[in-house]
């Protein structure tokens, strides 16, 4: 039996090849074995494919990035834990105020505890308009980017602000109704609240703290609406390197990619400034809530308002929006998480 020569096994390595042709005697071309490209040609081709890099960061940009990161830590604190913290804080501070009578002792009253302080006059009295204004611009700008400019999607996101304002007005009406129909005048001769107050008497009733309600409710709404900013900074790198992997499959079109890149460059600074203003407003509402818990009204009034605010937030952002229209705040055509593609070796 003739012996067969055994050829050693060679593992094939994929490489860029350059076809080589030869001519036969009849004049026709025939393909010969292609030879791999040289290492220099491979590096030259890789160098020709340029990756768009972000511009170098200045000192101001770095400082602003740190500030935004701190703002994210504040606003993206779990809202469920924040609601529980509000309940505990209002109860403890209100109990401390009732035990020590802080609202009646002049030595404990600071400038912020006075009804005429600048923060109470300019911000707390118009809290619903300040909150609505900042959230309107923030939700409009972010939904314009995340929905690729679709007007119907933008209006759907803004509907939550209309619900917030309706809840605020409804609770105000409820507080006024309870205050008017559950009390009595200090002078038994007058039965109506209007006549009692017009004669200089006091109307004694159970009054739910409206300031405690909207300070807590508006803070929780701001935290919920700010969740769309969680991936904002990572989208920049995704749109530059792998935009198709950043977007959802049905929305991976050249038009959406071009729109997202341009809109991100145009609106990025504006959205970051609005996010910073939302953080300052949330911190201001928390500070005024502490002052209100220590120096105004009693434990029962503030506890009832806190429970009402947390209930309104829970019914809307935990039960209503996740299941029904207009839905919870979302990032539209973009993926919530980047899908990592396997690398070839």
mmCIF file of C-alpha atoms in Angstrom:
data_model
loop_
_atom_site.group_PDB
_atom_site.id
_atom_site.type_symbol
_atom_site.label_atom_id
_atom_site.label_comp_id
_atom_site.label_asym_id
_atom_site.label_seq_id
_atom_site.Cartn_x
_atom_site.Cartn_y
_atom_site.Cartn_z
ATOM 1 C CA UNK A 1 0.000 0.000 0.000
ATOM 2 C CA UNK A 2 1.413 3.326 -0.991
ATOM 3 C CA UNK A 3 2.095 5.656 1.875
ATOM 4 C CA UNK A 4 0.184 8.933 1.887
ATOM 5 C CA UNK A 5 1.935 12.080 2.980
ATOM 6 C CA UNK A 6 0.192 13.804 5.893
ATOM 7 C CA UNK A 7 0.033 17.567 5.561
ATOM 8 C CA UNK A 8 0.248 19.587 8.773
ATOM 9 C CA UNK A 9 -2.968 21.438 9.808
ATOM 10 C CA UNK A 10 -2.812 25.159 9.409
ATOM 11 C CA UNK A 11 -5.434 27.376 11.026
ATOM 12 C CA UNK A 12 -6.812 29.874 8.539
ATOM 13 C CA UNK A 13 -6.504 33.481 9.642
ATOM 14 C CA UNK A 14 -8.908 35.983 8.045
ATOM 15 C CA UNK A 15 -7.082 38.829 6.362
ATOM 16 C CA UNK A 16 -7.582 41.437 3.760
ATOM 17 C CA UNK A 17 -6.649 39.941 0.366
ATOM 18 C CA UNK A 18 -5.603 41.461 -2.913
ATOM 19 C CA UNK A 19 -6.698 39.450 -5.986
ATOM 20 C CA UNK A 20 -3.973 38.410 -8.405
ATOM 21 C CA UNK A 21 -4.754 37.452 -12.018
ATOM 22 C CA UNK A 22 -2.756 35.712 -14.712
ATOM 23 C CA UNK A 23 -3.212 35.421 -18.470
ATOM 24 C CA UNK A 24 -3.411 32.082 -20.285
ATOM 25 C CA UNK A 25 -2.102 31.436 -23.796
ATOM 26 C CA UNK A 26 -5.557 31.910 -25.266
ATOM 27 C CA UNK A 27 -5.663 35.442 -23.924
ATOM 28 C CA UNK A 28 -8.315 34.858 -21.276
ATOM 29 C CA UNK A 29 -7.713 35.722 -17.656
ATOM 30 C CA UNK A 30 -7.683 33.103 -14.986
ATOM 31 C CA UNK A 31 -7.720 33.668 -11.247
ATOM 32 C CA UNK A 32 -4.767 32.498 -9.280
ATOM 33 C CA UNK A 33 -4.370 32.172 -5.576
ATOM 34 C CA UNK A 34 -4.904 35.569 -3.881
ATOM 35 C CA UNK A 35 -2.212 36.801 -1.586
ATOM 36 C CA UNK A 36 -2.821 38.579 1.711
ATOM 37 C CA UNK A 37 -2.274 42.302 2.039
ATOM 38 C CA UNK A 38 0.840 43.442 3.766
ATOM 39 C CA UNK A 39 0.773 44.724 7.334
ATOM 40 C CA UNK A 40 1.522 48.233 6.154
ATOM 41 C CA UNK A 41 -1.510 48.232 3.848
ATOM 42 C CA UNK A 42 -3.756 46.978 6.641
ATOM 43 C CA UNK A 43 -2.633 49.767 8.995
ATOM 44 C CA UNK A 44 -3.072 52.312 6.226
ATOM 45 C CA UNK A 45 -6.664 51.239 5.685
ATOM 46 C CA UNK A 46 -7.418 51.386 9.410
ATOM 47 C CA UNK A 47 -5.905 54.852 9.641
ATOM 48 C CA UNK A 48 -8.082 56.064 6.770
ATOM 49 C CA UNK A 49 -11.224 55.186 8.783
ATOM 50 C CA UNK A 50 -11.418 58.121 11.183
ATOM 51 C CA UNK A 51 -13.502 57.993 14.387
ATOM 52 C CA UNK A 52 -15.104 61.262 15.397
ATOM 53 C CA UNK A 53 -13.788 62.232 18.837
ATOM 54 C CA UNK A 54 -15.280 64.805 21.203
ATOM 55 C CA UNK A 55 -13.492 68.156 21.494
ATOM 56 C CA UNK A 56 -11.077 68.563 24.421
ATOM 57 C CA UNK A 57 -12.812 69.694 27.620
ATOM 58 C CA UNK A 58 -11.974 73.100 29.078
ATOM 59 C CA UNK A 59 -11.751 73.896 32.781
ATOM 60 C CA UNK A 60 -15.267 75.357 32.746
ATOM 61 C CA UNK A 61 -16.633 72.294 30.939
ATOM 62 C CA UNK A 62 -15.037 69.986 33.478
ATOM 63 C CA UNK A 63 -16.413 72.004 36.396
ATOM 64 C CA UNK A 64 -19.862 72.095 34.815
ATOM 65 C CA UNK A 65 -19.717 68.332 34.257
ATOM 66 C CA UNK A 66 -18.980 67.805 37.964
ATOM 67 C CA UNK A 67 -21.911 70.055 38.900
ATOM 68 C CA UNK A 68 -24.247 68.111 36.617
ATOM 69 C CA UNK A 69 -23.037 64.850 38.143
ATOM 70 C CA UNK A 70 -23.874 66.153 41.640
ATOM 71 C CA UNK A 71 -27.289 67.266 40.379
ATOM 72 C CA UNK A 72 -27.925 63.758 39.073
ATOM 73 C CA UNK A 73 -27.112 62.308 42.477
ATOM 74 C CA UNK A 74 -29.724 64.617 44.015
ATOM 75 C CA UNK A 75 -32.562 64.315 41.512
ATOM 76 C CA UNK A 76 -32.023 60.647 40.673
ATOM 77 C CA UNK A 77 -32.211 59.559 44.270
ATOM 78 C CA UNK A 78 -34.932 56.835 44.354
ATOM 79 C CA UNK A 79 -38.222 58.692 44.592
ATOM 80 C CA UNK A 80 -39.844 55.904 46.631
ATOM 81 C CA UNK A 81 -37.216 56.310 49.340
ATOM 82 C CA UNK A 82 -37.569 60.090 49.088
ATOM 83 C CA UNK A 83 -41.340 59.824 49.684
ATOM 84 C CA UNK A 84 -40.726 57.687 52.780
ATOM 85 C CA UNK A 85 -38.107 60.190 53.925
ATOM 86 C CA UNK A 86 -40.640 63.013 53.556
ATOM 87 C CA UNK A 87 -43.130 61.157 55.754
ATOM 88 C CA UNK A 88 -40.538 60.554 58.480
ATOM 89 C CA UNK A 89 -39.095 64.071 58.296
ATOM 90 C CA UNK A 90 -42.452 65.874 58.471
ATOM 91 C CA UNK A 91 -43.587 63.722 61.402
ATOM 92 C CA UNK A 92 -40.378 64.165 63.416
ATOM 93 C CA UNK A 93 -39.935 67.889 62.767
ATOM 94 C CA UNK A 94 -43.612 68.618 63.412
ATOM 95 C CA UNK A 95 -43.547 66.646 66.667
ATOM 96 C CA UNK A 96 -40.406 68.517 67.721
ATOM 97 C CA UNK A 97 -42.086 71.820 66.895
ATOM 98 C CA UNK A 98 -45.183 70.966 68.958
ATOM 99 C CA UNK A 99 -43.125 69.781 71.932
ATOM 100 C CA UNK A 100 -40.769 72.774 72.037
ATOM 101 C CA UNK A 101 -43.269 75.363 70.727
ATOM 102 C CA UNK A 102 -40.707 76.625 68.237
ATOM 103 C CA UNK A 103 -43.244 78.709 66.345
ATOM 104 C CA UNK A 104 -44.057 80.729 69.459
ATOM 105 C CA UNK A 105 -40.532 81.408 70.721
ATOM 106 C CA UNK A 106 -38.992 84.474 69.176
ATOM 107 C CA UNK A 107 -35.462 83.286 69.839
ATOM 108 C CA UNK A 108 -35.913 80.334 67.485
ATOM 109 C CA UNK A 109 -37.499 82.275 64.643
ATOM 110 C CA UNK A 110 -34.971 82.910 61.884
ATOM 111 C CA UNK A 111 -35.291 85.010 58.755
ATOM 112 C CA UNK A 112 -36.453 82.045 56.689
ATOM 113 C CA UNK A 113 -39.169 81.286 59.266
ATOM 114 C CA UNK A 114 -40.763 84.705 58.850
ATOM 115 C CA UNK A 115 -43.740 84.782 56.444
ATOM 116 C CA UNK A 116 -42.360 87.809 54.596
ATOM 117 C CA UNK A 117 -38.955 86.397 53.661
ATOM 118 C CA UNK A 118 -37.891 86.737 50.045
ATOM 119 C CA UNK A 119 -38.043 83.010 49.319
ATOM 120 C CA UNK A 120 -41.602 82.746 50.585
ATOM 121 C CA UNK A 121 -42.780 85.839 48.728
ATOM 122 C CA UNK A 122 -41.084 85.190 45.381
ATOM 123 C CA UNK A 123 -41.020 81.385 45.192
ATOM 124 C CA UNK A 124 -43.329 79.571 47.617
ATOM 125 C CA UNK A 125 -46.381 81.707 46.862
ATOM 126 C CA UNK A 126 -45.891 81.030 43.147
ATOM 127 C CA UNK A 127 -44.510 77.510 43.467
ATOM 128 C CA UNK A 128 -46.917 76.017 40.933
ATOM 129 C CA UNK A 129 -45.934 78.528 38.246
ATOM 130 C CA UNK A 130 -42.189 78.162 38.846
ATOM 131 C CA UNK A 131 -42.456 74.380 38.721
ATOM 132 C CA UNK A 132 -44.682 74.408 35.643
ATOM 133 C CA UNK A 133 -42.433 76.839 33.761
ATOM 134 C CA UNK A 134 -39.179 74.914 34.270
ATOM 135 C CA UNK A 135 -40.782 71.517 33.698
ATOM 136 C CA UNK A 136 -42.525 72.771 30.557
ATOM 137 C CA UNK A 137 -39.262 73.810 28.897
ATOM 138 C CA UNK A 138 -37.405 70.708 30.118
ATOM 139 C CA UNK A 139 -40.063 68.211 29.020
ATOM 140 C CA UNK A 140 -40.542 69.990 25.672
ATOM 141 C CA UNK A 141 -36.808 70.022 24.870
ATOM 142 C CA UNK A 142 -36.131 66.436 25.934
ATOM 143 C CA UNK A 143 -39.242 64.963 24.275
ATOM 144 C CA UNK A 144 -38.417 66.858 21.080
ATOM 145 C CA UNK A 145 -35.052 65.110 21.018
ATOM 146 C CA UNK A 146 -36.208 61.671 22.158
ATOM 147 C CA UNK A 147 -39.199 61.563 19.791
ATOM 148 C CA UNK A 148 -37.246 62.801 16.758
ATOM 149 C CA UNK A 149 -39.394 65.939 16.552
ATOM 150 C CA UNK A 150 -42.835 64.285 16.530
ATOM 151 C CA UNK A 151 -45.449 66.787 17.732
ATOM 152 C CA UNK A 152 -47.896 64.141 18.935
ATOM 153 C CA UNK A 153 -45.275 62.539 21.159
ATOM 154 C CA UNK A 154 -44.302 65.932 22.611
ATOM 155 C CA UNK A 155 -47.925 66.767 23.471
ATOM 156 C CA UNK A 156 -48.337 63.359 25.056
ATOM 157 C CA UNK A 157 -45.376 63.997 27.364
ATOM 158 C CA UNK A 158 -46.690 67.465 28.265
ATOM 159 C CA UNK A 159 -50.032 65.967 29.307
ATOM 160 C CA UNK A 160 -48.459 64.893 32.597
ATOM 161 C CA UNK A 161 -47.892 68.550 33.474
ATOM 162 C CA UNK A 162 -51.564 69.243 32.842
ATOM 163 C CA UNK A 163 -52.407 66.399 35.218
ATOM 164 C CA UNK A 164 -50.028 67.861 37.812
ATOM 165 C CA UNK A 165 -51.710 71.259 37.622
ATOM 166 C CA UNK A 166 -55.168 69.663 37.816
ATOM 167 C CA UNK A 167 -54.166 67.700 40.926
ATOM 168 C CA UNK A 168 -52.841 70.880 42.527
ATOM 169 C CA UNK A 169 -56.056 72.806 41.853
ATOM 170 C CA UNK A 170 -58.242 69.886 42.956
ATOM 171 C CA UNK A 171 -56.409 69.489 46.267
ATOM 172 C CA UNK A 172 -56.580 73.250 46.851
ATOM 173 C CA UNK A 173 -60.350 73.089 46.386
ATOM 174 C CA UNK A 174 -60.541 70.129 48.780
ATOM 175 C CA UNK A 175 -58.508 71.947 51.446
ATOM 176 C CA UNK A 176 -60.693 75.052 51.128
ATOM 177 C CA UNK A 177 -63.860 72.953 51.342
ATOM 178 C CA UNK A 178 -62.702 71.134 54.493
ATOM 179 C CA UNK A 179 -61.560 74.377 56.078
ATOM 180 C CA UNK A 180 -64.873 76.126 55.405
ATOM 181 C CA UNK A 181 -67.373 73.396 56.276
ATOM 182 C CA UNK A 182 -65.671 71.678 59.205
ATOM 183 C CA UNK A 183 -65.129 74.700 61.455
ATOM 184 C CA UNK A 184 -66.931 77.225 63.572
ATOM 185 C CA UNK A 185 -66.520 80.857 64.533
ATOM 186 C CA UNK A 186 -65.002 81.990 67.823
ATOM 187 C CA UNK A 187 -68.200 84.006 68.263
ATOM 188 C CA UNK A 188 -71.157 81.609 68.122
ATOM 189 C CA UNK A 189 -73.359 84.352 66.703
ATOM 190 C CA UNK A 190 -71.784 83.978 63.247
ATOM 191 C CA UNK A 191 -72.238 80.723 61.370
ATOM 192 C CA UNK A 192 -70.461 81.456 58.062
ATOM 193 C CA UNK A 193 -66.726 81.805 57.650
ATOM 194 C CA UNK A 194 -67.009 84.980 55.585
ATOM 195 C CA UNK A 195 -69.086 86.879 58.147
ATOM 196 C CA UNK A 196 -66.979 85.586 61.011
ATOM 197 C CA UNK A 197 -63.746 86.875 59.493
ATOM 198 C CA UNK A 198 -65.305 90.161 58.377
ATOM 199 C CA UNK A 199 -66.240 90.961 61.985
ATOM 200 C CA UNK A 200 -62.685 90.346 63.184
ATOM 201 C CA UNK A 201 -63.257 86.943 64.758
ATOM 202 C CA UNK A 202 -61.342 83.697 64.255
ATOM 203 C CA UNK A 203 -62.574 80.721 62.247
ATOM 204 C CA UNK A 204 -61.564 77.538 64.069
ATOM 205 C CA UNK A 205 -61.333 74.430 61.907
ATOM 206 C CA UNK A 206 -59.065 71.619 60.768
ATOM 207 C CA UNK A 207 -56.880 73.044 57.975
ATOM 208 C CA UNK A 208 -54.617 70.812 55.921
ATOM 209 C CA UNK A 209 -51.260 72.486 55.286
ATOM 210 C CA UNK A 210 -51.371 73.474 51.629
ATOM 211 C CA UNK A 211 -47.700 74.499 51.613
ATOM 212 C CA UNK A 212 -46.605 71.109 52.918
ATOM 213 C CA UNK A 213 -48.684 69.431 50.232
ATOM 214 C CA UNK A 214 -47.383 71.236 47.166
ATOM 215 C CA UNK A 215 -43.763 71.425 48.367
ATOM 216 C CA UNK A 216 -43.643 67.626 48.654
ATOM 217 C CA UNK A 217 -45.759 66.924 45.580
ATOM 218 C CA UNK A 218 -43.824 69.273 43.292
ATOM 219 C CA UNK A 219 -40.471 67.892 44.477
ATOM 220 C CA UNK A 220 -41.528 64.317 43.715
ATOM 221 C CA UNK A 221 -42.837 65.337 40.280
ATOM 222 C CA UNK A 222 -39.548 67.087 39.456
ATOM 223 C CA UNK A 223 -37.605 63.968 40.430
ATOM 224 C CA UNK A 224 -39.812 61.756 38.256
ATOM 225 C CA UNK A 225 -39.637 63.999 35.192
ATOM 226 C CA UNK A 226 -35.855 64.316 35.488
ATOM 227 C CA UNK A 227 -35.342 60.567 34.953
ATOM 228 C CA UNK A 228 -35.064 61.073 31.176
ATOM 229 C CA UNK A 229 -31.720 62.793 31.817
ATOM 230 C CA UNK A 230 -30.131 59.636 33.263
ATOM 231 C CA UNK A 231 -28.542 58.551 29.944
ATOM 232 C CA UNK A 232 -28.061 62.000 28.443
ATOM 233 C CA UNK A 233 -24.280 62.133 28.670
ATOM 234 C CA UNK A 234 -23.780 58.577 27.415
ATOM 235 C CA UNK A 235 -25.905 59.261 24.337
ATOM 236 C CA UNK A 236 -23.222 61.599 23.014
ATOM 237 C CA UNK A 237 -20.684 58.798 22.679
ATOM 238 C CA UNK A 238 -23.309 56.403 21.369
ATOM 239 C CA UNK A 239 -24.444 58.753 18.600
ATOM 240 C CA UNK A 240 -20.838 59.311 17.493
ATOM 241 C CA UNK A 241 -19.608 55.715 17.575
ATOM 242 C CA UNK A 242 -22.575 53.408 17.076
ATOM 243 C CA UNK A 243 -25.862 55.300 16.494
ATOM 244 C CA UNK A 244 -27.702 52.240 15.185
ATOM 245 C CA UNK A 245 -27.017 50.335 18.388
ATOM 246 C CA UNK A 246 -28.166 53.334 20.441
ATOM 247 C CA UNK A 247 -31.628 53.508 18.849
ATOM 248 C CA UNK A 248 -34.455 51.012 18.821
ATOM 249 C CA UNK A 249 -34.658 48.714 15.807
ATOM 250 C CA UNK A 250 -37.751 50.281 14.115
ATOM 251 C CA UNK A 251 -36.235 53.772 14.387
ATOM 252 C CA UNK A 252 -32.783 53.044 12.938
ATOM 253 C CA UNK A 253 -32.875 55.326 9.926
ATOM 254 C CA UNK A 254 -30.428 57.833 8.523
ATOM 255 C CA UNK A 255 -32.951 60.620 9.038
ATOM 256 C CA UNK A 256 -33.308 59.883 12.767
ATOM 257 C CA UNK A 257 -29.550 59.559 13.220
ATOM 258 C CA UNK A 258 -28.875 62.905 11.528
ATOM 259 C CA UNK A 259 -31.700 64.562 13.476
ATOM 260 C CA UNK A 260 -30.463 63.164 16.795
ATOM 261 C CA UNK A 261 -26.871 64.292 16.231
ATOM 262 C CA UNK A 262 -27.851 67.825 15.257
ATOM 263 C CA UNK A 263 -30.476 68.222 17.986
ATOM 264 C CA UNK A 264 -28.101 66.913 20.627
ATOM 265 C CA UNK A 265 -25.514 69.532 19.711
ATOM 266 C CA UNK A 266 -28.111 72.321 19.669
ATOM 267 C CA UNK A 267 -30.031 71.453 22.851
ATOM 268 C CA UNK A 268 -27.425 69.807 25.081
ATOM 269 C CA UNK A 269 -26.358 72.952 26.948
ATOM 270 C CA UNK A 270 -29.943 74.208 27.315
ATOM 271 C CA UNK A 271 -31.151 70.907 28.744
ATOM 272 C CA UNK A 272 -28.236 70.751 31.176
ATOM 273 C CA UNK A 273 -28.994 74.282 32.433
ATOM 274 C CA UNK A 274 -32.665 73.377 32.891
ATOM 275 C CA UNK A 275 -31.630 70.235 34.758
ATOM 276 C CA UNK A 276 -29.438 72.344 37.038
ATOM 277 C CA UNK A 277 -32.338 74.756 37.677
ATOM 278 C CA UNK A 278 -34.618 71.835 38.512
ATOM 279 C CA UNK A 279 -32.090 70.664 41.105
ATOM 280 C CA UNK A 280 -31.896 74.124 42.705
ATOM 281 C CA UNK A 281 -35.689 74.317 42.808
ATOM 282 C CA UNK A 282 -36.004 70.881 44.392
ATOM 283 C CA UNK A 283 -33.446 71.817 47.053
ATOM 284 C CA UNK A 284 -35.301 75.092 47.684
ATOM 285 C CA UNK A 285 -38.621 73.258 48.133
ATOM 286 C CA UNK A 286 -36.948 70.852 50.575
ATOM 287 C CA UNK A 287 -35.460 73.723 52.588
ATOM 288 C CA UNK A 288 -38.807 75.538 52.772
ATOM 289 C CA UNK A 289 -40.470 72.260 53.786
ATOM 290 C CA UNK A 290 -38.110 71.957 56.762
ATOM 291 C CA UNK A 291 -38.850 75.551 57.783
ATOM 292 C CA UNK A 292 -42.580 74.969 57.414
ATOM 293 C CA UNK A 293 -42.401 71.757 59.463
ATOM 294 C CA UNK A 294 -40.579 73.476 62.306
ATOM 295 C CA UNK A 295 -42.369 76.812 62.613
ATOM 296 C CA UNK A 296 -45.877 76.632 61.110
ATOM 297 C CA UNK A 297 -49.127 74.781 61.923
ATOM 298 C CA UNK A 298 -49.318 71.555 63.922
ATOM 299 C CA UNK A 299 -48.486 67.892 63.558
ATOM 300 C CA UNK A 300 -51.921 66.728 62.391
ATOM 301 C CA UNK A 301 -52.245 69.388 59.678
ATOM 302 C CA UNK A 302 -48.815 68.756 58.210
ATOM 303 C CA UNK A 303 -49.010 64.975 58.469
ATOM 304 C CA UNK A 304 -52.334 64.958 56.607
ATOM 305 C CA UNK A 305 -50.850 67.154 53.876
ATOM 306 C CA UNK A 306 -47.779 64.911 53.571
ATOM 307 C CA UNK A 307 -49.912 61.782 53.262
ATOM 308 C CA UNK A 308 -52.076 63.498 50.636
ATOM 309 C CA UNK A 309 -49.037 64.590 48.582
ATOM 310 C CA UNK A 310 -47.418 61.147 48.644
ATOM 311 C CA UNK A 311 -50.756 59.543 47.731
ATOM 312 C CA UNK A 312 -51.221 61.829 44.704
ATOM 313 C CA UNK A 313 -47.678 61.073 43.529
ATOM 314 C CA UNK A 314 -48.138 57.326 44.025
ATOM 315 C CA UNK A 315 -51.476 57.207 42.194
ATOM 316 C CA UNK A 316 -50.119 59.049 39.155
ATOM 317 C CA UNK A 317 -46.477 57.950 38.752
ATOM 318 C CA UNK A 318 -46.743 54.442 40.196
ATOM 319 C CA UNK A 319 -50.238 53.269 39.211
ATOM 320 C CA UNK A 320 -51.552 55.464 36.398
ATOM 321 C CA UNK A 321 -48.642 56.362 34.091
ATOM 322 C CA UNK A 322 -46.887 52.961 33.990
ATOM 323 C CA UNK A 323 -50.066 51.287 32.730
ATOM 324 C CA UNK A 324 -52.167 53.908 30.913
ATOM 325 C CA UNK A 325 -51.811 56.942 28.658
ATOM 326 C CA UNK A 326 -49.847 59.261 28.648
ATOM 327 C CA UNK A 327 -47.304 56.814 30.091
ATOM 328 C CA UNK A 328 -44.276 57.435 32.301
ATOM 329 C CA UNK A 329 -41.370 59.668 31.247
ATOM 330 C CA UNK A 330 -39.327 57.738 28.667
ATOM 331 C CA UNK A 331 -36.499 58.209 26.168
ATOM 332 C CA UNK A 332 -38.563 57.516 23.063
ATOM 333 C CA UNK A 333 -36.682 56.029 20.133
ATOM 334 C CA UNK A 334 -33.521 55.259 22.130
ATOM 335 C CA UNK A 335 -32.583 52.102 23.957
ATOM 336 C CA UNK A 336 -32.622 52.117 27.736
ATOM 337 C CA UNK A 337 -29.383 50.159 27.730
ATOM 338 C CA UNK A 338 -26.657 49.804 25.126
ATOM 339 C CA UNK A 339 -26.578 46.313 23.637
ATOM 340 C CA UNK A 340 -22.979 45.162 23.477
ATOM 341 C CA UNK A 341 -22.137 43.477 20.200
ATOM 342 C CA UNK A 342 -19.654 40.558 20.316
ATOM 343 C CA UNK A 343 -16.164 41.452 19.163
ATOM 344 C CA UNK A 344 -14.491 39.357 16.491
ATOM 345 C CA UNK A 345 -11.011 38.043 17.039
#
